[in-house]
Tab-separated table of C-alpha atoms in Angstrom:
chain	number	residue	atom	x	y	z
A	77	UNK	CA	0.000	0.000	0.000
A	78	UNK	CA	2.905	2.279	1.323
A	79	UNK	CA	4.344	1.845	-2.129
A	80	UNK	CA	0.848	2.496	-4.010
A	81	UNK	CA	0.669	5.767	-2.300
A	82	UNK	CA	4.586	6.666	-3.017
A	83	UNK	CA	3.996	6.189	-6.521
A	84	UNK	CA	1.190	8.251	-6.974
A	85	UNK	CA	2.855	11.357	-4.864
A	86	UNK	CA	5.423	10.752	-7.233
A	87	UNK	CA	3.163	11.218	-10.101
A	88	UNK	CA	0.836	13.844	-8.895
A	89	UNK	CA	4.583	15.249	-7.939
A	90	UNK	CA	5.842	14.624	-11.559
A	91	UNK	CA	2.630	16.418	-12.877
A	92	UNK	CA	2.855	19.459	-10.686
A	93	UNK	CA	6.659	20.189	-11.712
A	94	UNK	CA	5.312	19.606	-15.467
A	95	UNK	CA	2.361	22.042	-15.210
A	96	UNK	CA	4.809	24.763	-13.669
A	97	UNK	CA	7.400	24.239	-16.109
A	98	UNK	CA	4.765	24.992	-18.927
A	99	UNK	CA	2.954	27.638	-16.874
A	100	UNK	CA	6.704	29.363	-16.428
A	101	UNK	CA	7.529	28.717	-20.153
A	102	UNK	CA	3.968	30.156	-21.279
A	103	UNK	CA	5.042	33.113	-19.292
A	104	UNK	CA	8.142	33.847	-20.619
A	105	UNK	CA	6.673	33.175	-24.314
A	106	UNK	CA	4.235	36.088	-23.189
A	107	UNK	CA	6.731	38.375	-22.073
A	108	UNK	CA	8.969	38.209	-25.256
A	109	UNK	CA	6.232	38.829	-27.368
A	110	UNK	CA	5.286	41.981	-25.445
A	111	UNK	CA	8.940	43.184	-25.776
A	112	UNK	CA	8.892	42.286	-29.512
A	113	UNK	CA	5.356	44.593	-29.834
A	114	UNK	CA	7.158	47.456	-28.035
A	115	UNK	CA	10.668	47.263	-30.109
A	116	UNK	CA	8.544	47.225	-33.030
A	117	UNK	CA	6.339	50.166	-31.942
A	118	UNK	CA	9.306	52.438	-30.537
A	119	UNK	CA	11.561	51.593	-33.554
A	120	UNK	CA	9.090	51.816	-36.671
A	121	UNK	CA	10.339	55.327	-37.512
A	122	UNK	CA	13.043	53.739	-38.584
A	123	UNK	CA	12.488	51.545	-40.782
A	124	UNK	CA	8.752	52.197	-41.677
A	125	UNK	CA	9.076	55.871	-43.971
A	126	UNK	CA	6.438	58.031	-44.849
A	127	UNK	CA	5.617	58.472	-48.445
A	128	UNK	CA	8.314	61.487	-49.578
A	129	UNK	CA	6.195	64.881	-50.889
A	130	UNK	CA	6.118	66.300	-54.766
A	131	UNK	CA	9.562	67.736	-54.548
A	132	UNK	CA	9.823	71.326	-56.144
A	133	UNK	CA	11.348	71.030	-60.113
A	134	UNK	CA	14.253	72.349	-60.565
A	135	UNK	CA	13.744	75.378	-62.657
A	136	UNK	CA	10.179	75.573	-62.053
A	137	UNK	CA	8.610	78.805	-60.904
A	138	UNK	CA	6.449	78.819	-57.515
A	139	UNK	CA	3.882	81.787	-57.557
A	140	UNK	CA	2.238	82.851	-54.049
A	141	UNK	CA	0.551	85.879	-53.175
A	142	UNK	CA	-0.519	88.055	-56.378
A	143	UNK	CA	2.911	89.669	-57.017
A	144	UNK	CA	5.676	87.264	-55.465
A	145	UNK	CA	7.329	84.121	-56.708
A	146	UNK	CA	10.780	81.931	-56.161
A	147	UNK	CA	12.420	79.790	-58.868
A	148	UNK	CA	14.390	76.485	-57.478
A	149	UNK	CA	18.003	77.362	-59.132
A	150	UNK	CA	19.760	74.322	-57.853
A	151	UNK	CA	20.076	71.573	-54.611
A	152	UNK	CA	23.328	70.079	-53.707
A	153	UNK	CA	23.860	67.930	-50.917
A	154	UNK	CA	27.833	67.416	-49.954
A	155	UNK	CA	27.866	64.254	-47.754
A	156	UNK	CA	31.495	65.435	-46.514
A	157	UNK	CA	30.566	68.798	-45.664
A	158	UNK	CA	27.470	67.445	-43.998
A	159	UNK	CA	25.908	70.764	-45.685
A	160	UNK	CA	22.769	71.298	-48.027
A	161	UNK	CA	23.361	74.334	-50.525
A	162	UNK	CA	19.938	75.761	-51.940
A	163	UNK	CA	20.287	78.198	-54.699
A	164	UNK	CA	16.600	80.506	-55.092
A	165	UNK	CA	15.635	83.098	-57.780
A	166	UNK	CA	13.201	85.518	-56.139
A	167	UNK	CA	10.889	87.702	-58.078
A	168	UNK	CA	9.281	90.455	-57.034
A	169	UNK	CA	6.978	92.680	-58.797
A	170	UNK	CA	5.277	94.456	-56.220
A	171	UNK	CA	6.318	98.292	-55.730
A	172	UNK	CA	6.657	97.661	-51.472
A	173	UNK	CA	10.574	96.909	-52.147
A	174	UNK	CA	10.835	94.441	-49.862
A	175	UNK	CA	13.195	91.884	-50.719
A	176	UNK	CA	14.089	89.940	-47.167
A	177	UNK	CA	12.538	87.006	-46.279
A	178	UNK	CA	11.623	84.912	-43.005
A	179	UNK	CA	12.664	81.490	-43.088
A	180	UNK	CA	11.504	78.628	-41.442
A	181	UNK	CA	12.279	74.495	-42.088
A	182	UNK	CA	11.298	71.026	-41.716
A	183	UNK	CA	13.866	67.881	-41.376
A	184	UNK	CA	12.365	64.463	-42.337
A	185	UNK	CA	14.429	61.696	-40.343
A	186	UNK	CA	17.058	63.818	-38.675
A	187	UNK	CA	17.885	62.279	-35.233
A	188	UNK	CA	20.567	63.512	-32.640
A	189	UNK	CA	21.652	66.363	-34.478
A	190	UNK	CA	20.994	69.723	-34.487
A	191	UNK	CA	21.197	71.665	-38.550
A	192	UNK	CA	22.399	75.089	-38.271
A	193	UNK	CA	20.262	77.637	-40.843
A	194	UNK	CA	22.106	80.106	-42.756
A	195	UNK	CA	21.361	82.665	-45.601
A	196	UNK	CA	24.469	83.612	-47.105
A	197	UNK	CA	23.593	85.179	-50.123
A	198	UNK	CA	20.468	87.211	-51.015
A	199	UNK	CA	21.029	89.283	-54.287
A	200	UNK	CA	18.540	90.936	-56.724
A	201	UNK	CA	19.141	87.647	-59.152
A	202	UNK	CA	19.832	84.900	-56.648
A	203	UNK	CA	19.803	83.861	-53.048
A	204	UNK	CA	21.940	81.129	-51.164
A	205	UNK	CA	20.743	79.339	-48.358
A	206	UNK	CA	23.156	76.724	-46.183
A	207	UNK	CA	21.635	73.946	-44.026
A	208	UNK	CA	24.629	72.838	-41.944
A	209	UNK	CA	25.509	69.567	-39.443
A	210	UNK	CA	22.818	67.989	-42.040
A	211	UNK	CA	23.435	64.281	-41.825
A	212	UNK	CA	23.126	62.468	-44.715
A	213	UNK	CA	20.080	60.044	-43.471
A	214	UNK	CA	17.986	62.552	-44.157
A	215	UNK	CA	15.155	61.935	-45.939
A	216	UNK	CA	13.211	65.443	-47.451
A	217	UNK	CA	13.418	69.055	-46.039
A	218	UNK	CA	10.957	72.077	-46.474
A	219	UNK	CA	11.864	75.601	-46.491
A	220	UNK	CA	9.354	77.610	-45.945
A	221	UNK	CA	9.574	81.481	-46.656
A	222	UNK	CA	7.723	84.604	-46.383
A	223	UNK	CA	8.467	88.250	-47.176
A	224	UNK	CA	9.444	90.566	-44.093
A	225	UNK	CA	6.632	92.442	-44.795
A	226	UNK	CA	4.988	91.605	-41.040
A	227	UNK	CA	6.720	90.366	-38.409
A	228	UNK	CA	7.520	86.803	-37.996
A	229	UNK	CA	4.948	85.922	-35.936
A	230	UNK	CA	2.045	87.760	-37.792
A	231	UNK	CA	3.338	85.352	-40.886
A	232	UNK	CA	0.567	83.513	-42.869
A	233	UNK	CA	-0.044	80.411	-44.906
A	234	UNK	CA	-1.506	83.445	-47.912
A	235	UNK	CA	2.422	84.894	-48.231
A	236	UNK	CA	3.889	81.701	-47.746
A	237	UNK	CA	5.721	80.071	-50.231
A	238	UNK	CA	7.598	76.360	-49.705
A	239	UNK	CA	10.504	74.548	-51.687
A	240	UNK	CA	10.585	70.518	-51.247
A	241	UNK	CA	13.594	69.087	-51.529
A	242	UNK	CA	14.940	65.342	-51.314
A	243	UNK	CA	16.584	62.165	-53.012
A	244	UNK	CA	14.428	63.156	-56.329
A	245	UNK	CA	15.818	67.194	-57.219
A	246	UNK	CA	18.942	67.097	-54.395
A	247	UNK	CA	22.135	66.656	-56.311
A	248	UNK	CA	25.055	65.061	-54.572
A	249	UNK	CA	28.192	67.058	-55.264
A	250	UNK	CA	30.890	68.807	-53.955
A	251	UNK	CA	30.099	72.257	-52.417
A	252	UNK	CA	32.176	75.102	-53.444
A	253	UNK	CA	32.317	77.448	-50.431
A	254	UNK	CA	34.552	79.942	-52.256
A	255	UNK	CA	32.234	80.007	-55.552
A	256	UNK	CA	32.104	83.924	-56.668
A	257	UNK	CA	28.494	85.809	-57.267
A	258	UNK	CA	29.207	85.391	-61.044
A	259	UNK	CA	29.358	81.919	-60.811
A	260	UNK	CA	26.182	81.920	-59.321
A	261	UNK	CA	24.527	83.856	-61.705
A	262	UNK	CA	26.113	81.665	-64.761
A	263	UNK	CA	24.808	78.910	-62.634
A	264	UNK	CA	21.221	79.975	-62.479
A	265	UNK	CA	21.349	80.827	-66.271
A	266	UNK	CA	22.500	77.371	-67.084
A	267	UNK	CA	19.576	76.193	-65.128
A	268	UNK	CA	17.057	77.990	-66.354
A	269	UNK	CA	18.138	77.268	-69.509
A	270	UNK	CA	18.205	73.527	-68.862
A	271	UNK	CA	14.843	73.734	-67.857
A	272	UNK	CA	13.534	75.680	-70.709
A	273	UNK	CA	14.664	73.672	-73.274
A	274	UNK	CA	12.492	71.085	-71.102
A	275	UNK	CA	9.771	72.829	-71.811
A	276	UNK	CA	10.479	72.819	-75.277
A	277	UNK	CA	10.395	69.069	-75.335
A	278	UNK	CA	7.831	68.779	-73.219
A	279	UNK	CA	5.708	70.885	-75.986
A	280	UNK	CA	7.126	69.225	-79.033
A	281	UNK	CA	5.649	65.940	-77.108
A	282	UNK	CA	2.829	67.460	-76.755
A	283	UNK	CA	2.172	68.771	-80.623
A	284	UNK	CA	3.503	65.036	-81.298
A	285	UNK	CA	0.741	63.306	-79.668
A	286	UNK	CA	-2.198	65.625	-81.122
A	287	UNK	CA	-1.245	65.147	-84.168
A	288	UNK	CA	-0.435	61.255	-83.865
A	289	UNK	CA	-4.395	61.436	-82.716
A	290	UNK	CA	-5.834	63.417	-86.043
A	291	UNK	CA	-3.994	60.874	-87.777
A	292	UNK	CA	-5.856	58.007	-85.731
A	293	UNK	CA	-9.096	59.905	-86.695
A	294	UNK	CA	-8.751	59.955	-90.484
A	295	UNK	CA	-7.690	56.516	-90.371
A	296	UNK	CA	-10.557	55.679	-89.325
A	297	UNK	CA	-12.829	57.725	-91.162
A	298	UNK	CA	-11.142	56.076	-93.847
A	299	UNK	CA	-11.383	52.639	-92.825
A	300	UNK	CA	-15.494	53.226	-92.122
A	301	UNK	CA	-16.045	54.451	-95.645
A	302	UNK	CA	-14.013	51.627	-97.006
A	303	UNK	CA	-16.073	48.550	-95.360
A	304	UNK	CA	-19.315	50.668	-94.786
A	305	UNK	CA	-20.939	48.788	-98.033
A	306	UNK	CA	-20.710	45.831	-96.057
A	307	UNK	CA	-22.245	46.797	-93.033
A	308	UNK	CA	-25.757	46.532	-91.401
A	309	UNK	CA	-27.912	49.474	-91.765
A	310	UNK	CA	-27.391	49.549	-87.758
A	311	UNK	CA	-23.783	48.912	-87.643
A	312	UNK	CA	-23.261	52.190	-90.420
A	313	UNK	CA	-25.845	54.231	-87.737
A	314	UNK	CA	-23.764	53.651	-85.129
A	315	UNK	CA	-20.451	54.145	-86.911
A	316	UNK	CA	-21.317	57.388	-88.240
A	317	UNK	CA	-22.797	58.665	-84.643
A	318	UNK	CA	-18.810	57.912	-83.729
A	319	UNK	CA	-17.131	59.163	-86.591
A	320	UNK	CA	-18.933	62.733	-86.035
A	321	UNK	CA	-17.940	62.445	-82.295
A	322	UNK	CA	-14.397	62.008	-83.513
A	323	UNK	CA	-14.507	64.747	-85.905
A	324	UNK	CA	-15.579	66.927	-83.219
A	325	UNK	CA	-12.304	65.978	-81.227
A	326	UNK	CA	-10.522	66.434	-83.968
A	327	UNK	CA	-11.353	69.738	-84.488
A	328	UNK	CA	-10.505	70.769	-80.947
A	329	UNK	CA	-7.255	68.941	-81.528
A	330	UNK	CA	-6.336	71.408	-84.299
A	331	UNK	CA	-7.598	74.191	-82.792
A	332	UNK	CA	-5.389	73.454	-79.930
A	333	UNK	CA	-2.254	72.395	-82.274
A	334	UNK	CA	-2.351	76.126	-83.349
A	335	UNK	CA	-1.754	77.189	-79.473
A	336	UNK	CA	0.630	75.017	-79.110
A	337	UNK	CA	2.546	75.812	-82.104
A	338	UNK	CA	2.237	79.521	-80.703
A	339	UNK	CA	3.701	78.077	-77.569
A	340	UNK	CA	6.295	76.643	-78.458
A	341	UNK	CA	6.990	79.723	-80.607
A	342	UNK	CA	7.441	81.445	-77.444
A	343	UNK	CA	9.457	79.093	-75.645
A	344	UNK	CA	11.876	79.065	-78.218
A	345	UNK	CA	12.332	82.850	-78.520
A	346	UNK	CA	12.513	82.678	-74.387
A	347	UNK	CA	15.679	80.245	-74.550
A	348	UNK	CA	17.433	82.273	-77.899
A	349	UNK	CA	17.149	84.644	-75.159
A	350	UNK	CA	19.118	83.333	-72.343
A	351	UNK	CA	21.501	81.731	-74.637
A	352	UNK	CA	22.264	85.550	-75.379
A	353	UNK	CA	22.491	86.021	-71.782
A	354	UNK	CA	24.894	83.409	-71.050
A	355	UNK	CA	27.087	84.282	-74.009
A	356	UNK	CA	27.259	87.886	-72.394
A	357	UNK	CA	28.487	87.011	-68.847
A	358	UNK	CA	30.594	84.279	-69.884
């Protein structure tokens, strides 16, 4: 009997040590995957990105307010330098003759450093703006800027103008620190004269593609009044309902081939113009 009840200790024993070991072991199972949720949750910024913004064209003229707007010369980012260069053609055609600005700046993904903001040129033709200590794991950056015509803290979205940069219209490239104001200005020819003759292309696409459509139009009005003799009575209804919906389109197409032609007319007289330009300050 002794030996009966010995046994079954033992067992009852055997299963108490077993249920303890699991309980323990569930336990710990629980607790790592509450430590994996939190590493996941505090370290997702860095490896989960948001979706970058339209960057600002290089070249490409922002307008805000009625009178005001600021070209995007050029972005260079020189890793070595840790340093951001930001080259801006302001335009001003208001009569109030104020031509400083208040600046102000985002930093996507910049951790544990601090970037130092400077303005170090601001000319009638150009301005050059320096984001310093700028570590190269960054991922976009806004500038925002408004005219000092209140004070910085009366500033509103309505004279507020922003430039987007990152990996899409940021150059990397050696900064020149010692580059003269001429260079700048040859600089900000060449790119507004790279981006023109974008333009151009982007028009000549343009005039190709209307015209590749009239073509698709007569080609079909041709094709219908070759097989038409062997259509239906229904089928000929139905094609001629389209073919005079075509021709309609086709005669907006032409009527807008003749603006574009005018267009491009003027976009090509534009960069004659600043190839003169360049040719006089080089």
């Amino acid at each position: 009997m002794n030996t009966v009840k010995e046994n079954r200790e033992e067992i009852e024993l055997k299963d108490r040590v077993y249920i303890e070991k699991k309980q323990s072991k569930s336990l710990i199972y629980f607790a790592l995957i509450i430590l994996l949720i939190y590493i996941v949750f505090f370290t997702s910024k860095l490896w989960i990105h948001k979706p970058l913004s339209t960057e600002t064209k290089v070249g490409q003229k922002v307008n805000y307010m009625q009178d005001r707007s600021v070209t995007l010369i050029s972005s260079i980012y020189d890793k070595d330098k840790k340093t951001m260069e930001i080259v801006l053609a302001y335009e001003n055609k208001s009569l109030d003759n104020v031509n400083d600005y208040h600046y102000a700046y985002t930093i996507s993904e910049q951790r544990f450093s601090k970037p130092i903001f400077k303005e170090i040129y601001n000319k009638p033709l150009f301005s050059v703006i320096r984001i310093e200590n700028l570590k190269k794991g960054y991922r976009e950056v806004k500038i925002f800027l408004a005219p000092k015509i209140v004070s910085r803290d009366k500033v509103k979205d309505n004279i507020t103008a922003s430039i987007v940069l990152n990996k899409k219209n940021v150059k990397n490239s050696s900064i020149d620190l010692n580059k003269t104001e001429k260079e700048y200005i040859l600089d900000r020819l060449n790119s507004l004269y790279k981006y023109q003759e974008k333009k151009i292309a982007d028009k000549e696409s343009e005039i190709k593609k209307a015209k590749s459509e009239i073509k698709a139009i007569d080609e079909k009005k041709k094709t219908f009044e070759a097989n038409k003799k062997y259509m239906s009575d229904s089928e000929i209804k139905n094609q001629k309902a389209e073919i005079d919906s075509l021709e309609d389109t086709k005669l907006k197409l032409e009527q807008g081939l003749d603006e574009k032609y005018e267009e491009l007319k003027a976009l090509e007289d534009e960069l004659k113009s600043l190839k003169n330009r360049k040719k006089r300050v080089d």
